[in-house]
Amino acid sequence: MAANFFQARAPTKKKQAKDKESVPSPSLQPWVEKYRPETIDDVSSQGHIVSVLQKTLTSTNLPHMLFYGPPGSGKTSTILALSRQLFGPDNFRARVLELNASDERGISIVREKIKNFARQTPRAEAIASDGKKYPCPPYKIIILDEADSMTQDAQGALRRIMENYARITRFCLVCNYVTRIIEPLASRCSKFRFKPLDSSSARDRLEHIAAAEQVPVNRAVISALISTSSGDLRRAITYLQSAARLSSATEPPTPILPGDIQEIAGVVPDAVVRKFAQTLGVDVSLIASGDGDVEMDDVTSSTTTTALRGFDLIRETVRSLVREGYSASRILIQLHDIIVEHPTLTGRQKSGCALIMAEADKALCDGADEELWILEVALRVHKAVTS
Amino acid sequence: MLWVDDYRPKTLDELHYHVHLSQRLKSLAASGDFPHMLFYGPSGAGKKTRIAATLNELFGSGVEKLKIDQRVFLTPSRKKLDVNVVQSNYHIELTPSEVGNYDRVVIQEILKEIAQTQQVDVSARHRFKVVIINEADSLSRDAQAALRRTMEKYMTNLRIILCVNSTSRLIAPIKSRCLLIRVAAPSQGDMLTVLNHVAKRAGAGSLPEDVADEIITDANGNMRKAILVFEAMKMQSPDLSSSPPIAKPDWETYCYKVADMIIQEQTPQRVMEVRAKLYELLSHCIPATIVLKTIADRVVQKVDESLKADIMHWAAIYENRMRLGNKKIYHLEAWVVKVMSLYKQFFLGIELGDFDDLI
Ligand SMILES: Nc1ncnc2c1ncn2[C@@H]1O[C@H](COP(=O)(O)OP(=O)(O)OP(=O)(O)O)[C@@H](O)[C@H]1O
Ligand SMILES: [Mg+2]
């Protein structure tokens, strides 16, 4: 793919035809792609960034940029939209080079491919075939998406390139973790922090997509999408599409329920977590239950636990959670929510729980055994809340 | 062939349990836009069987014509990697974690190759090929990052099915690109149905209720284990009426023995003896985590209530260290010492306060 960008001629007819072919027909396209913002104005919830970038559309000036923020907050979309608006479809390929984590981006690639592209004089502007007028400023853009997965060496090799060809090439680095970008690179860029989407923007966007796809969803479903995706709009959109697929698979289509979204998102049903918390000695009678329509059969499946007490009861409860296949990190998140917001647990008890939660999170990320750590959390939370 | 393989259901309709889930998979396979999928759940719950059945639903029985290949990949530093792949005309299945940290190379190469080849079989029901990645939770971060864009870009030619025990170690962008499919362990009733079915198919006569109960309790939701044990018992005592004790795998009996040794005596001498046994287990390729969990389970059954939580606490701690460290045996041994010291102090009634200071 990347080789296309180095062709000295405008793309031929044949080439275009081939590219068309690789674009899936709209009905088979993932919605995250189908509804990727076309222009920077379509990017929701990043008001400040958009207004700064607006100005670059009218001036011919653009600094090197560093976009950072959590997944699905619009970083890739924004730089792609900006590039498109700057150059238009006809000049895009000649002026923009985009590389991601799935491309080989070791130090040798930086020295060859990236440098080669960076030092080419920008080609003369091709006439826009769509009749629109594009600013088409006299530089090229190199987008290094998912740049935090580049090695330090490769980043180091970028420094000189960035400086030497700054007149004709601007870089945009995109990443989740700004600390993984070496300081000399970061300091050469204007930084833009992308925030997780706020829920009203996310709601607008999701409702827009649902309407366009003619998927009937109510407020509760949208709320479930937002709460399960914690500011990651991509995830919310993927869940929505999956739910729509499943609901339309039956005849007649089954309406989408908040519980479906939770299942797709891998959320542990509310009732299961509450029962787990209760086994650990957390009084859940005071907490408002979540969505009433969550399936309850999971809870009743473990009937053997009734005769057990103390350690054995907790052990068996954990076993049954593991048998159900719930992910440990999800259980942790949801248990954490119950405890942190609990009306009667003391600050001291909550602090005790916070300690163990943090340890468990780290252990799970290190790949520790899930069953042992769910049990560990259970036993220590039990100790903290009953002492 | 073993019963587990012989009587493995081939289609979604033949699957005995989670009927609702089978139904969903069936409708997904029927629609043109089949998503990327992530199957997760405990071992022995039937994830692979379900994936194979889904493939069958997608492409027909052609997917059962399998070819096993050994492929060679080259790392950027020219190191050769051998990877076993299983494939049909419609799919390819691999376990990239076999090659450890070089898994990214394998992922990149295989996926690019599949993405760029068109389906040769013109009568195929779908244009895409399916790539099944086993043990995807062991993929390195780099390999996961390499999957990210590929999953969006090559959607026309390629669908990915990830199979994992736990989703905790997968990065969020991967999870957000998949439809998550949770495969819970079968319930006790489900397991009974399957065992009876196997008994019938194998011409093994009827399965006495008490024997079935015993097998099911012992298997703790692991269907594969239950069928294996059933077959082993049948070999031992063909009529099953005398209800032979559950045929435990040797390593399990061995672990129990180790647990008993720990409880009988807490001396430096005993630590050495236990270590020899642990070595023995590891050298027979029993995963260290399984060894630790099995011994710990047995130990806590036999000690006073007040010790149980501590023993499991240290099991969790040392298991984690074992993964980060290099020498599994060190951590197993350290845990044994820890347990012995806890146990002994409990009996001596010495309150030393915080044990955390010891280590
Ligand atoms: N601010 C936003 N406004 C509108 N749509 C958005 C926004 N953020 C994300 N999306 C939607 O989510 C999809 C993914 O967004 P994008 O690729 O820009 O995320 P990203 O920030 O680059 O994430 P990552 O860090 O995982 O690469 C887009 O195709 C779009 O549909
Ligand atoms: Mg991105």
mmCIF file of N, CA, C and O in Angstrom, chain A residues 57 65 136 145 173-174 182 195 208 228 273-274 316 347 355 375:
data_model
loop_
_atom_site.group_PDB
_atom_site.id
_atom_site.type_symbol
_atom_site.label_atom_id
_atom_site.label_comp_id
_atom_site.label_asym_id
_atom_site.label_seq_id
_atom_site.Cartn_x
_atom_site.Cartn_y
_atom_site.Cartn_z
ATOM 1 N N LEU A 57 -6.793 25.960 8.222
ATOM 2 C CA LEU A 57 -7.372 25.768 6.888
ATOM 3 C C LEU A 57 -7.297 27.045 6.070
ATOM 4 O O LEU A 57 -7.252 27.006 4.845
ATOM 5 N N MET A 65 2.569 18.349 14.711
ATOM 6 C CA MET A 65 1.555 18.170 15.749
ATOM 7 C C MET A 65 1.695 16.829 16.456
ATOM 8 O O MET A 65 2.168 15.851 15.877
ATOM 9 N N CYS A 136 -4.765 23.449 -0.399
ATOM 10 C CA CYS A 136 -3.574 22.781 -0.892
ATOM 11 C C CYS A 136 -2.269 23.542 -0.628
ATOM 12 O O CYS A 136 -1.594 23.977 -1.554
ATOM 13 N N ASP A 145 0.543 7.197 12.890
ATOM 14 C CA ASP A 145 -0.520 6.828 13.809
ATOM 15 C C ASP A 145 -0.003 5.748 14.760
ATOM 16 O O ASP A 145 0.915 5.007 14.429
ATOM 17 N N LEU A 173 2.094 13.201 14.802
ATOM 18 C CA LEU A 173 2.215 11.963 15.571
ATOM 19 C C LEU A 173 0.922 11.745 16.337
ATOM 20 O O LEU A 173 0.380 12.678 16.921
ATOM 21 N N VAL A 174 0.442 10.534 16.328
ATOM 22 C CA VAL A 174 -0.810 10.229 17.024
ATOM 23 C C VAL A 174 -0.551 9.080 17.997
ATOM 24 O O VAL A 174 0.066 8.088 17.620
ATOM 25 N N ILE A 182 9.439 10.228 22.728
ATOM 26 C CA ILE A 182 10.649 10.786 23.332
ATOM 27 C C ILE A 182 10.577 12.311 23.347
ATOM 28 O O ILE A 182 10.028 12.931 22.439
ATOM 29 N N LYS A 195 -9.909 14.506 24.667
ATOM 30 C CA LYS A 195 -10.559 14.009 25.873
ATOM 31 C C LYS A 195 -11.506 12.868 25.507
ATOM 32 O O LYS A 195 -12.001 12.807 24.385
ATOM 33 N N HIS A 208 -27.652 9.706 16.015
ATOM 34 C CA HIS A 208 -27.547 10.004 14.592
ATOM 35 C C HIS A 208 -27.317 8.726 13.784
ATOM 36 O O HIS A 208 -27.986 8.456 12.788
ATOM 37 N N THR A 228 -21.122 1.575 29.075
ATOM 38 C CA THR A 228 -20.237 0.417 28.917
ATOM 39 C C THR A 228 -18.987 0.759 28.115
ATOM 40 O O THR A 228 -18.032 -0.012 28.102
ATOM 41 N N VAL A 273 -23.026 -9.439 40.100
ATOM 42 C CA VAL A 273 -22.042 -8.691 40.880
ATOM 43 C C VAL A 273 -22.599 -8.370 42.263
ATOM 44 O O VAL A 273 -21.896 -8.436 43.271
ATOM 45 N N ARG A 274 -23.861 -8.020 42.311
ATOM 46 C CA ARG A 274 -24.471 -7.703 43.604
ATOM 47 C C ARG A 274 -24.440 -8.903 44.534
ATOM 48 O O ARG A 274 -24.143 -8.789 45.714
ATOM 49 N N GLU A 316 -16.336 -21.098 46.628
ATOM 50 C CA GLU A 316 -17.275 -21.669 45.670
ATOM 51 C C GLU A 316 -17.912 -20.582 44.797
ATOM 52 O O GLU A 316 -18.155 -20.776 43.612
ATOM 53 N N GLY A 347 -14.931 5.178 55.363
ATOM 54 C CA GLY A 347 -13.791 5.565 54.538
ATOM 55 C C GLY A 347 -12.638 4.596 54.712
ATOM 56 O O GLY A 347 -11.954 4.236 53.756
ATOM 57 N N LEU A 355 -6.816 -0.500 48.133
ATOM 58 C CA LEU A 355 -5.472 -1.065 48.075
ATOM 59 C C LEU A 355 -5.442 -2.380 47.304
ATOM 60 O O LEU A 355 -4.635 -2.575 46.405
ATOM 61 N N LEU A 375 -10.261 -14.545 43.716
ATOM 62 C CA LEU A 375 -10.358 -15.059 45.074
ATOM 63 C C LEU A 375 -9.627 -14.141 46.056
ATOM 64 O O LEU A 375 -10.129 -13.836 47.146
#
